[in-house]
Amino acid sequence: MGWFIAVFIALIAALLTRPGWRWFYIAGATVNRDLTALWAYIKLLRYTKRHERLNYTVADVFERNVRAHPDKVAIVSETQKWTFRQVNEHSNKIANVLQAQGYQKGDVVGLLLENRAEYVATWLGLSKIGVITPLINTNLRGPSLLHSITVAHCTALIYGEDFIEAIGDITKDLPTNITLYQFNNENNNSEVKPSTGEGDAKKQVKNLNELLVAASTEKPNKSNVNHHDKLVYIYTSGTTGLPKAAVISHSRYLFIAAGIHYTMGFQDDDIFYTPLPLYHTAGGIMCMGQSILFGSTVSIRKKFSASNYFADCNKYNATIGQYIGEMARYILATKPSEYDQKHRVRLVFGNGLRPQIWPQFVERFNIAKVGEFYGATEGNANIMNHDNTVGAIGFVSRILPQIYPISIIRADPDTGEPIRNANGLCQLCKPNEPGVFIGKIVKGNPSREFLGYVDEKASAKKVVKDVFKHGDMAFLSGDLLVADEKGYLYFKDRTGDTFRWKGENVSTSEVEAQVSNVAGYKDTVVYGVNIPHTEGRAGMAAIYDPQREIDLNEFAIKLSKVLPAYAKPQFIRLLTKVDLTGTFKLRKVDLQKEGYDPNAIKDSLYYQTSKGRYELLTPEAYDQIQRNELRF
């Protein structure tokens, strides 16, 4: 209660010193929200400080749960049901095998494995001997896969039998010092191939299953692993360029998992359901961390299925579900099912639930609470919406903004570069003014530290200096956000995605949401394209419609009712295939480069006429546009 008394006194002091009746209204309207978040933040700080003082690693915390309830189910899937004891024993075997092979603290061993209990046990075991584990995206092939292995400086790679061909394709290009370990599902030793690659590129592969059979289940020898040591590398989704390996330390893992635990009010006896890949922060830390750190049961799935989402929740008696990216839209687009409300889910959490479908989603599936969060794996500007405000991704307190130093600053929407004042410092945005989201960097503080990427040059690009005073630093998110009068934050767009047309700023994110809704929740990518002799960039929407289900006449009429004229796409591309990242985000870079040339694009293209209809973009019409004979 001492904390609440101190906060109450601070509030009274603020009320006496801040002028304006409007501020009093805002303070009254947000005080409950802010105090609830403050209490969660206090519990988080107590948790992180205690574990820092004890020098606990993630494995130390997990082993505490093993001792408390060894036979409780930790991880369950379609084919597996592992207790905390089983996960711990497998992790010890992994640690003892790799330690016997000569690996020690500071070494890097990559992991390429599907969602399964052994996935968690493997990186957890490697962490017990201080080995850092890059968690490699299982969708990668060829140059992208090779890049992810080499950029992390791996000296070994553990991969599952499902990826034999993928590894064989890049064997000739792998550094000679990399040792390969193949893991087969369900201890199927007979299917292990002794080598991969062809000719001189053949590389010997060690049978990890055989090595594990003889390994001890006892805890490995102490390797002096510390609370602030590196734990894993998690890769950015690669929506632009090749994936970058972000550094996650033990302290960072604890902060992320505990942060959402306390803010969202998770309980240790909750059962979580996640169909997300375990190689990303959302599934691998935020959700799986509830099992590792807090002793909850987590149900996983090998691959996301929209139609089976709530059926799975019912099957596993889940009380909390997780989503990310466009998953909520896919689930909403499924046909009505007996499981729509036949489940025990009281809360879903994630990021990417668009405000345009939020009300429909919670009503159809009877969800009492949505916990929308925002953040970057590598960043420190992480926020959460814990009070069900539709569309908000978090908030900044208007009463005590100093508590959690995150801000929205004025910046060029195309480049993301801060717009500075006469003193060379950044400028705060006013309410309802879009700007770039930043988080103050404080070294040694897990909530404020920026660990960045393995690539130091890439890390430097995400840091802005001389923010509000000369010498200070902040993490530059690259995202455009806007705060309303009460401090609620809303996502607008990525810097560089927003474009100007007809003298107006157009947010691709907002247009994508409306176009997708009108098109029946289909995958949609919106971007700006250049038209000769025309200022700004015209909007173009690429819609996944391989069966040609969209009636473009009806589509144009409906779109006019939800979008202003300047925001309506001038061009439509009906895609026959779509490219998604591992976090269910749509890629747009290549589409934007291809533009709207029917001579180079096989997909059907359409342009908006002066009457607002969409007509087929023929090579003749394209030439007219290029000669400025057909104007917009």
XYZ file of C-alpha atoms in Angstrom:
632
model
C 0.000 0.000 0.000
C 2.979 2.297 0.462
C 3.337 2.505 -3.302
C -0.274 3.551 -3.746
C 0.037 6.240 -1.066
C 3.125 7.631 -2.790
C 1.370 7.643 -6.134
C -1.698 9.310 -4.577
C 0.478 12.083 -3.131
C 2.205 12.521 -6.506
C -1.157 12.809 -8.206
C -2.358 15.457 -5.759
C 0.869 17.398 -6.271
C 0.462 17.184 -10.011
C -3.131 18.354 -9.844
C -2.114 21.391 -7.811
C 0.661 22.371 -10.206
C -0.825 21.560 -13.619
C -3.182 24.266 -14.940
C -6.289 23.712 -17.038
C -9.555 21.996 -16.271
C -9.167 19.672 -19.264
C -6.129 18.117 -17.653
C -8.206 17.360 -14.536
C -10.756 15.558 -16.703
C -8.065 13.491 -18.455
C -6.446 12.637 -15.126
C -9.744 11.424 -13.744
C -10.543 9.411 -16.859
C -7.178 7.630 -16.962
C -6.142 7.305 -13.309
C -7.473 3.744 -12.944
C -5.741 2.650 -16.153
C -2.459 4.233 -15.102
C -2.493 2.906 -11.530
C -3.267 -0.626 -12.718
C -0.346 -0.467 -15.129
C 1.906 1.113 -12.517
C 1.206 -1.670 -10.037
C 2.002 -4.269 -12.720
C 5.211 -2.396 -13.562
C 6.222 -2.338 -9.895
C 5.711 -6.106 -9.663
C 7.745 -6.541 -12.839
C 10.616 -4.446 -11.479
C 10.575 -6.388 -8.199
C 10.668 -9.631 -10.181
C 13.543 -8.581 -12.448
C 15.595 -6.989 -9.661
C 15.256 -10.076 -7.491
C 16.429 -12.385 -10.254
C 19.271 -10.045 -11.107
C 20.367 -10.024 -7.462
C 20.281 -13.841 -7.372
C 22.078 -13.970 -10.752
C 19.365 -16.320 -12.038
C 19.372 -17.541 -15.612
C 16.275 -18.682 -17.492
C 17.256 -22.300 -16.813
C 17.555 -21.563 -13.075
C 13.983 -20.272 -12.989
C 12.737 -23.227 -15.032
C 14.433 -25.738 -12.726
C 12.646 -24.089 -9.802
C 9.348 -24.962 -11.493
C 10.552 -28.502 -12.152
C 11.176 -28.975 -8.434
C 7.787 -27.464 -7.551
C 5.677 -29.663 -9.898
C 7.755 -32.162 -11.883
C 4.750 -34.102 -13.206
C 2.658 -31.127 -14.335
C 2.282 -30.855 -18.123
C 4.573 -28.144 -19.474
C 4.067 -28.507 -23.250
C 1.284 -30.276 -25.125
C 0.665 -30.633 -28.876
C -1.156 -32.893 -31.348
C 1.413 -35.640 -30.781
C 3.185 -34.837 -27.508
C 2.489 -34.213 -23.841
C 5.672 -33.422 -21.918
C 5.898 -32.768 -18.206
C 8.309 -30.310 -16.632
C 10.470 -33.294 -15.626
C 10.650 -34.549 -19.218
C 11.553 -31.147 -20.636
C 14.254 -30.737 -18.013
C 15.718 -34.209 -18.562
C 15.895 -33.688 -22.328
C 17.507 -30.272 -21.837
C 20.119 -31.844 -19.553
C 20.849 -34.512 -22.174
C 21.350 -31.849 -24.841
C 23.655 -29.903 -22.525
C 25.728 -32.983 -21.651
C 26.027 -34.117 -25.288
C 27.178 -30.738 -26.582
C 29.481 -30.216 -23.626
C 31.090 -33.603 -24.306
C 31.510 -32.512 -27.949
C 33.607 -29.594 -26.744
C 31.107 -26.721 -26.834
C 31.347 -24.170 -24.075
C 30.171 -20.748 -22.947
C 30.092 -18.216 -25.783
C 29.848 -20.749 -28.614
C 26.972 -20.391 -31.083
C 24.846 -23.384 -32.144
C 21.946 -22.725 -34.520
C 18.573 -24.451 -34.185
C 16.315 -25.307 -37.140
C 13.424 -27.406 -35.867
C 9.642 -27.436 -36.120
C 7.336 -26.583 -33.197
C 7.689 -29.450 -30.726
C 8.671 -30.017 -27.101
C 12.278 -30.812 -28.036
C 12.611 -27.363 -29.576
C 12.269 -25.660 -26.204
C 14.304 -28.306 -24.413
C 17.155 -27.931 -26.921
C 17.817 -24.196 -26.579
C 17.144 -24.449 -22.852
C 19.759 -27.195 -22.550
C 22.305 -25.272 -24.587
C 21.778 -22.278 -22.310
C 22.799 -24.377 -19.306
C 26.358 -24.569 -20.667
C 26.390 -20.963 -21.880
C 25.942 -21.745 -25.573
C 24.004 -19.096 -27.548
C 21.256 -20.447 -29.813
C 20.144 -18.601 -32.954
C 16.496 -19.602 -33.510
C 16.280 -19.938 -37.279
C 13.082 -19.363 -39.244
C 11.908 -22.739 -40.558
C 10.500 -21.185 -43.744
C 13.887 -20.011 -45.001
C 15.633 -21.679 -47.904
C 18.719 -21.029 -50.017
C 20.536 -17.689 -49.561
C 18.253 -16.505 -46.728
C 18.856 -19.680 -44.739
C 22.591 -19.546 -45.383
C 22.662 -15.884 -44.328
C 20.890 -16.630 -41.038
C 23.449 -19.306 -40.179
C 26.537 -17.320 -41.139
C 25.510 -13.877 -39.832
C 25.203 -15.390 -36.346
C 28.697 -16.958 -36.608
C 27.391 -20.463 -35.895
C 29.960 -23.180 -35.309
C 27.299 -25.904 -35.289
C 23.720 -26.413 -36.411
C 21.035 -28.700 -35.008
C 18.296 -29.357 -37.541
C 15.283 -31.629 -37.794
C 14.760 -34.374 -40.353
C 12.181 -32.189 -42.150
C 15.000 -29.879 -43.230
C 17.436 -32.401 -44.719
C 16.861 -31.121 -48.243
C 17.064 -27.441 -47.213
C 20.424 -28.006 -45.504
C 21.688 -30.149 -48.381
C 21.036 -27.292 -50.802
C 23.386 -24.934 -48.937
C 26.012 -27.378 -47.674
C 28.586 -26.394 -50.289
C 28.415 -22.774 -49.113
C 28.564 -23.411 -45.374
C 31.788 -22.479 -43.553
C 34.030 -25.494 -43.100
C 34.061 -25.168 -39.303
C 30.308 -25.787 -38.917
C 29.338 -29.193 -37.515
C 25.887 -30.537 -38.412
C 23.686 -32.445 -35.963
C 20.514 -34.053 -37.279
C 17.566 -34.695 -34.967
C 14.860 -37.136 -36.014
C 11.304 -37.003 -34.734
C 10.257 -39.573 -32.150
C 13.819 -40.938 -31.900
C 13.663 -42.443 -35.395
C 17.376 -43.218 -35.670
C 17.068 -45.331 -38.805
C 16.318 -42.343 -41.035
C 19.425 -40.321 -40.206
C 21.522 -39.620 -43.281
C 25.282 -39.825 -42.692
C 26.066 -36.886 -44.939
C 24.466 -34.029 -46.836
C 25.350 -32.195 -50.029
C 26.935 -33.554 -53.183
C 30.470 -34.343 -54.386
C 33.178 -32.332 -52.673
C 30.494 -30.408 -50.779
C 29.486 -33.491 -48.785
C 29.553 -32.847 -45.082
C 29.386 -35.425 -42.317
C 26.284 -35.255 -40.145
C 26.241 -36.439 -36.553
C 23.263 -38.428 -35.342
C 21.948 -36.399 -32.403
C 19.376 -39.051 -31.462
C 22.058 -41.686 -30.934
C 24.148 -39.291 -28.875
C 21.136 -38.447 -26.705
C 20.354 -42.104 -25.938
C 23.585 -42.496 -24.026
C 23.550 -39.037 -22.423
C 22.989 -38.383 -18.730
C 19.785 -36.721 -17.544
C 21.648 -35.096 -14.680
C 22.332 -31.365 -14.670
C 25.572 -30.546 -16.570
C 28.667 -29.185 -14.926
C 28.386 -25.535 -13.940
C 29.514 -23.272 -16.771
C 29.409 -19.911 -14.983
C 26.410 -18.682 -16.938
C 25.249 -15.260 -15.745
C 21.984 -13.318 -15.641
C 23.105 -10.813 -18.296
C 24.718 -13.334 -20.675
C 23.374 -13.837 -24.183
C 20.704 -16.528 -24.384
C 19.370 -16.730 -27.964
C 19.310 -14.781 -31.202
C 15.888 -14.076 -32.668
C 15.663 -12.918 -36.257
C 13.596 -10.073 -37.604
C 10.883 -11.258 -39.979
C 12.692 -9.969 -43.061
C 9.896 -7.872 -44.545
C 12.692 -5.685 -45.925
C 16.069 -7.187 -46.780
C 17.648 -10.247 -45.191
C 16.767 -11.219 -41.593
C 18.809 -9.585 -38.825
C 19.750 -11.503 -35.669
C 18.576 -9.657 -32.547
C 20.294 -10.411 -29.248
C 18.179 -11.752 -26.360
C 19.911 -12.102 -23.000
C 18.646 -14.052 -19.992
C 17.628 -10.785 -18.321
C 15.788 -9.664 -21.473
C 13.900 -12.963 -21.725
C 12.774 -12.654 -18.111
C 11.685 -9.054 -18.633
C 9.631 -9.767 -21.773
C 7.815 -12.845 -20.450
C 7.242 -11.394 -16.984
C 6.206 -8.041 -18.425
C 3.220 -9.406 -20.271
C 2.470 -11.820 -17.422
C 1.938 -9.050 -14.873
C 0.426 -6.482 -17.237
C -2.217 -8.839 -18.610
C -2.921 -10.525 -15.276
C -1.964 -14.061 -16.310
C -2.347 -16.777 -13.687
C 0.034 -19.669 -13.131
C -2.804 -22.153 -13.661
C -3.784 -20.650 -17.024
C -3.505 -22.919 -20.057
C -2.088 -21.099 -23.076
C -2.647 -21.889 -26.742
C -0.255 -20.681 -29.424
C -0.007 -21.811 -33.043
C 2.811 -19.300 -33.548
C 6.345 -20.360 -34.495
C 8.610 -20.788 -31.478
C 11.504 -19.106 -33.270
C 9.955 -15.651 -32.773
C 9.513 -13.512 -29.676
C 5.726 -13.739 -29.504
C 5.434 -17.519 -29.411
C 8.880 -18.409 -28.088
C 9.151 -15.885 -25.253
C 5.841 -14.193 -24.497
C 3.840 -17.428 -24.572
C 6.347 -20.208 -23.932
C 7.886 -18.039 -21.227
C 4.711 -18.538 -19.183
C 5.598 -22.218 -18.914
C 9.325 -21.798 -18.417
C 9.156 -18.976 -15.879
C 5.724 -19.319 -14.257
C 4.946 -23.021 -14.494
C 1.905 -22.781 -16.774
C 0.910 -25.306 -19.420
C 1.386 -24.176 -23.032
C -0.297 -25.971 -25.941
C 1.434 -25.584 -29.289
C 0.689 -26.469 -32.893
C 3.080 -27.321 -35.717
C 1.342 -24.973 -38.153
C -1.362 -22.342 -37.742
C -4.862 -23.318 -38.870
C -7.559 -20.644 -38.852
C -10.436 -23.124 -38.960
C -8.997 -25.183 -36.082
C -8.014 -22.295 -33.792
C -10.933 -22.402 -31.374
C -11.385 -26.139 -31.845
C -7.840 -26.512 -30.512
C -8.591 -24.114 -27.656
C -11.515 -26.348 -26.717
C -9.404 -29.510 -27.081
C -6.668 -28.261 -24.758
C -9.007 -26.418 -22.326
C -7.097 -23.238 -23.081
C -7.964 -20.133 -21.084
C -5.691 -17.774 -23.023
C -5.078 -17.682 -26.763
C -2.396 -15.930 -28.767
C -2.467 -14.314 -32.208
C -0.156 -12.197 -34.341
C -0.217 -10.317 -37.627
C -3.143 -11.248 -39.847
C -4.147 -14.372 -37.890
C -7.236 -12.780 -36.305
C -8.513 -11.805 -39.748
C -7.996 -15.330 -41.058
C -9.905 -16.781 -38.096
C -12.739 -14.293 -38.573
C -12.975 -15.215 -42.258
C -13.691 -18.906 -41.480
C -17.164 -20.374 -41.674
C -19.225 -20.413 -38.426
C -18.412 -23.407 -36.246
C -19.716 -25.076 -33.087
C -16.414 -24.076 -31.464
C -16.875 -20.328 -32.049
C -18.049 -19.982 -28.458
C -17.512 -23.519 -27.195
C -14.270 -22.832 -25.376
C -12.890 -21.479 -22.086
C -10.762 -18.665 -23.553
C -11.183 -15.558 -21.405
C -8.415 -13.511 -23.029
C -6.536 -13.364 -26.298
C -3.298 -11.434 -26.620
C -1.000 -10.516 -29.451
C -0.344 -7.744 -31.908
C -1.875 -6.909 -35.258
C -5.613 -7.104 -34.484
C -6.828 -4.317 -36.723
C -9.391 -1.948 -35.153
C -11.597 -2.408 -38.225
C -12.322 -6.055 -37.244
C -11.752 -5.914 -33.477
C -15.460 -5.603 -32.451
C -16.582 -8.352 -34.850
C -13.868 -10.697 -33.592
C -14.647 -10.401 -29.885
C -18.416 -10.598 -30.460
C -18.344 -13.693 -32.663
C -15.939 -15.630 -30.457
C -17.192 -14.286 -27.110
C -13.810 -12.978 -25.977
C -14.006 -11.042 -22.719
C -10.672 -9.286 -23.093
C -8.079 -8.505 -25.746
C -4.511 -7.714 -24.766
C -2.943 -5.971 -27.740
C 0.780 -5.248 -27.422
C 3.353 -3.475 -29.528
C 7.092 -3.906 -29.606
C 10.148 -5.017 -31.496
C 12.288 -8.008 -30.572
C 15.425 -5.903 -30.607
C 13.874 -2.725 -29.190
C 12.974 -1.294 -25.810
C 9.884 0.685 -26.857
C 7.352 -1.953 -25.790
C 3.797 -1.129 -24.745
C 0.548 -2.956 -23.977
C -3.162 -2.240 -24.010
C -4.507 -3.886 -20.863
C -7.942 -2.263 -20.577
C -9.696 -3.425 -23.753
C -9.665 -0.075 -25.560
C -10.547 -0.991 -29.144
C -7.696 -0.374 -31.572
C -5.162 0.897 -29.029
C -1.756 -0.804 -28.866
C -0.837 0.748 -25.527
C -0.685 4.125 -23.862
C 1.526 6.816 -22.419
C 0.412 8.161 -19.059
C -0.715 11.796 -19.187
C -0.385 12.016 -15.396
C 3.075 10.542 -14.855
C 4.750 10.222 -18.281
C 8.199 9.946 -16.684
C 7.452 6.504 -15.240
C 8.000 4.688 -18.539
C 10.158 6.852 -20.850
C 8.665 6.250 -24.291
C 7.680 9.063 -26.647
C 6.412 10.003 -30.088
C 8.637 12.514 -31.846
C 8.217 14.529 -35.016
C 9.904 12.849 -37.970
C 9.910 12.665 -41.735
C 7.288 9.995 -42.578
C 9.307 8.818 -45.588
C 12.733 8.449 -43.995
C 11.940 8.286 -40.276
C 14.592 10.923 -39.601
C 13.740 13.070 -36.550
C 12.786 16.695 -37.209
C 14.928 18.733 -34.846
C 14.508 22.210 -33.349
C 16.943 25.129 -33.442
C 18.968 23.508 -30.638
C 19.385 20.269 -32.572
C 17.057 18.305 -30.295
C 13.996 16.228 -31.092
C 10.453 17.515 -30.685
C 7.524 15.780 -28.994
C 4.360 15.332 -31.016
C 1.133 16.849 -29.783
C -2.010 14.720 -29.258
C -3.358 13.354 -32.577
C -0.120 14.281 -34.397
C 1.585 11.230 -35.993
C 5.270 10.696 -35.292
C 7.957 8.061 -34.823
C 7.845 5.992 -31.644
C 11.035 5.891 -29.538
C 12.241 4.418 -26.255
C 14.902 5.973 -24.061
C 18.042 3.844 -23.715
C 19.435 3.239 -20.221
C 22.310 0.753 -20.073
C 22.044 -1.921 -17.388
C 18.265 -1.576 -17.108
C 16.546 -4.574 -18.793
C 13.465 -2.488 -19.557
C 15.447 0.332 -21.135
C 18.552 -1.339 -22.545
C 19.057 -1.771 -26.291
C 20.969 -4.962 -27.062
C 20.518 -4.568 -30.791
C 21.631 -7.055 -33.430
C 24.667 -9.275 -33.865
C 25.535 -6.908 -36.729
C 26.757 -3.752 -34.983
C 26.267 -1.582 -38.085
C 22.604 -2.585 -38.241
C 22.267 -1.793 -34.531
C 23.706 1.692 -34.960
C 20.985 2.569 -37.485
C 18.307 2.007 -34.840
C 19.768 4.456 -32.314
C 19.069 8.199 -32.337
C 21.263 10.520 -30.253
C 20.688 13.967 -28.719
C 16.981 13.343 -28.248
C 15.706 15.670 -25.523
C 19.113 16.700 -24.235
C 22.581 16.487 -25.695
C 24.191 13.118 -25.061
C 21.071 11.017 -24.449
C 20.037 8.144 -26.725
C 16.873 6.351 -27.778
C 15.766 3.335 -29.797
C 14.165 4.422 -33.061
C 11.298 2.041 -33.847
C 10.699 3.128 -37.433
C 6.929 3.022 -36.842
C 4.525 5.922 -37.066
C 2.174 6.095 -34.096
C -0.322 8.659 -32.862
C -1.477 9.380 -29.310
C -4.933 10.698 -28.503
C -5.762 13.156 -25.747
C -5.886 10.436 -23.100
C -2.526 8.997 -24.133
C -3.818 5.923 -25.952
C -1.461 4.966 -28.760
C -2.544 3.818 -32.207
C -0.440 2.364 -34.995
C -0.474 4.417 -38.201
C 2.145 2.965 -40.522
C 5.775 2.111 -41.095
C 7.974 5.030 -42.040
C 8.363 4.947 -45.781
C 4.998 3.238 -46.267
C 2.868 6.340 -45.786
C 2.696 8.311 -49.033
C 1.170 11.567 -50.293
C -1.503 11.695 -52.988
C -3.655 14.652 -53.999
C -1.952 16.669 -51.248
C -3.007 14.204 -48.518
C -1.062 11.683 -46.449
C -2.257 8.130 -47.051
C -1.605 5.394 -44.471
C -1.113 2.048 -46.194
C -2.055 0.234 -42.985
C -5.430 1.933 -42.741
C -6.226 1.461 -46.432
C -5.186 -2.212 -46.268
C -7.651 -2.830 -43.454
C -10.585 -1.265 -45.309
C -9.765 -2.903 -48.647
C -9.434 -6.297 -46.937
C -12.787 -5.898 -45.171
C -14.598 -4.922 -48.386
C -12.934 -7.827 -50.226
C -14.147 -10.358 -47.643
C -11.098 -10.349 -45.358
C -8.732 -11.337 -48.152
C -4.970 -10.816 -47.916
C -4.215 -7.271 -49.042
C -1.049 -5.225 -49.527
C -1.213 -1.478 -50.205
C 1.694 0.662 -51.391
C 2.417 3.821 -53.352
C 3.612 3.793 -56.960
C 5.023 6.567 -59.096
C 3.110 7.881 -62.120
C 5.028 10.006 -64.659
C 4.198 13.727 -64.698
C 2.286 13.381 -61.416
C 3.171 14.599 -57.913
C 3.232 12.166 -55.034
C 2.513 8.468 -55.313
C -0.714 6.773 -56.327
C -2.157 4.024 -54.168
C -2.056 0.450 -55.388
C -3.698 -2.541 -53.705
C -2.583 -6.112 -54.342
C -5.362 -8.505 -53.274
C -5.030 -12.271 -53.035
C -7.930 -13.559 -55.131
C -6.837 -16.630 -57.126
C -10.448 -17.710 -57.781
C -11.522 -14.237 -59.005
C -14.290 -13.961 -56.423
C -14.252 -10.167 -56.218
C -16.894 -8.242 -58.138
C -14.909 -5.093 -58.914
C -18.016 -2.987 -59.585
C -19.512 -3.808 -56.201
C -16.057 -3.553 -54.648
C -15.590 0.014 -55.955
C -19.000 1.114 -54.642
C -18.389 -0.300 -51.157
C -14.863 1.109 -51.031
C -16.171 4.618 -51.779
C -18.268 4.421 -48.612
C -15.351 3.693 -46.288
C -12.418 5.579 -47.864
C -12.019 9.177 -49.009
C -11.364 9.647 -52.720
C -7.643 10.374 -52.273
C -7.137 7.138 -50.280
C -8.871 4.811 -52.750
C -6.293 2.703 -54.644
C -5.764 3.912 -58.196
C -4.566 0.466 -59.214
C -5.705 -3.044 -58.265
C -3.626 -6.191 -58.707
C -5.362 -9.546 -58.187
C -2.703 -11.919 -56.895
C -2.620 -15.641 -57.574
C -0.158 -16.226 -54.735
C 0.842 -14.379 -51.587
C 4.103 -14.183 -49.646
C 3.879 -14.158 -45.843
C 6.600 -13.816 -43.211
C 6.861 -16.209 -40.282
C 4.875 -13.739 -38.191
C 2.008 -13.575 -40.684
C 2.960 -10.214 -42.119
C 2.552 -9.534 -45.818
C 5.632 -8.662 -47.866
C 5.294 -5.641 -50.114
C 8.820 -4.658 -51.196
C 8.885 -6.783 -54.359
C 5.307 -5.864 -55.278
C 6.123 -2.181 -54.989
C 9.195 -2.593 -57.213
C 7.131 -4.370 -59.886
C 4.650 -1.498 -60.046
C 1.728 -1.714 -62.484
C 3.228 -2.618 -65.852
C 0.963 -5.225 -67.551
C 3.817 -6.103 -69.908
C 5.871 -7.433 -66.998
C 3.170 -8.682 -64.596
C 1.149 -11.842 -65.211
C -1.501 -11.038 -62.576
C -4.614 -9.151 -63.691
C -4.262 -5.382 -63.272
C -6.973 -2.732 -63.077
C -7.017 1.054 -62.870
C -9.596 3.443 -61.472
C -11.402 5.564 -64.068
C -12.627 9.112 -63.548
C -16.053 7.659 -62.690
C -14.601 5.589 -59.841
C -14.916 2.216 -61.587
C -12.083 -0.268 -62.076
C -11.240 -1.289 -65.636
C -8.657 -3.728 -66.979
C -5.222 -2.146 -67.364
C -4.162 -3.105 -70.871
C -0.723 -2.380 -72.392
C -2.418 0.388 -74.422
C -3.898 2.018 -71.320
C -0.538 1.686 -69.572
C 1.182 3.528 -72.431
C -1.427 6.301 -72.221
C -0.664 6.691 -68.508
C 3.057 6.908 -69.217
C 2.453 9.614 -71.847
C 0.165 11.524 -69.467
C -2.763 11.061 -71.846
C -4.776 9.196 -69.214
C -4.788 11.256 -66.038
C -5.836 10.630 -62.460
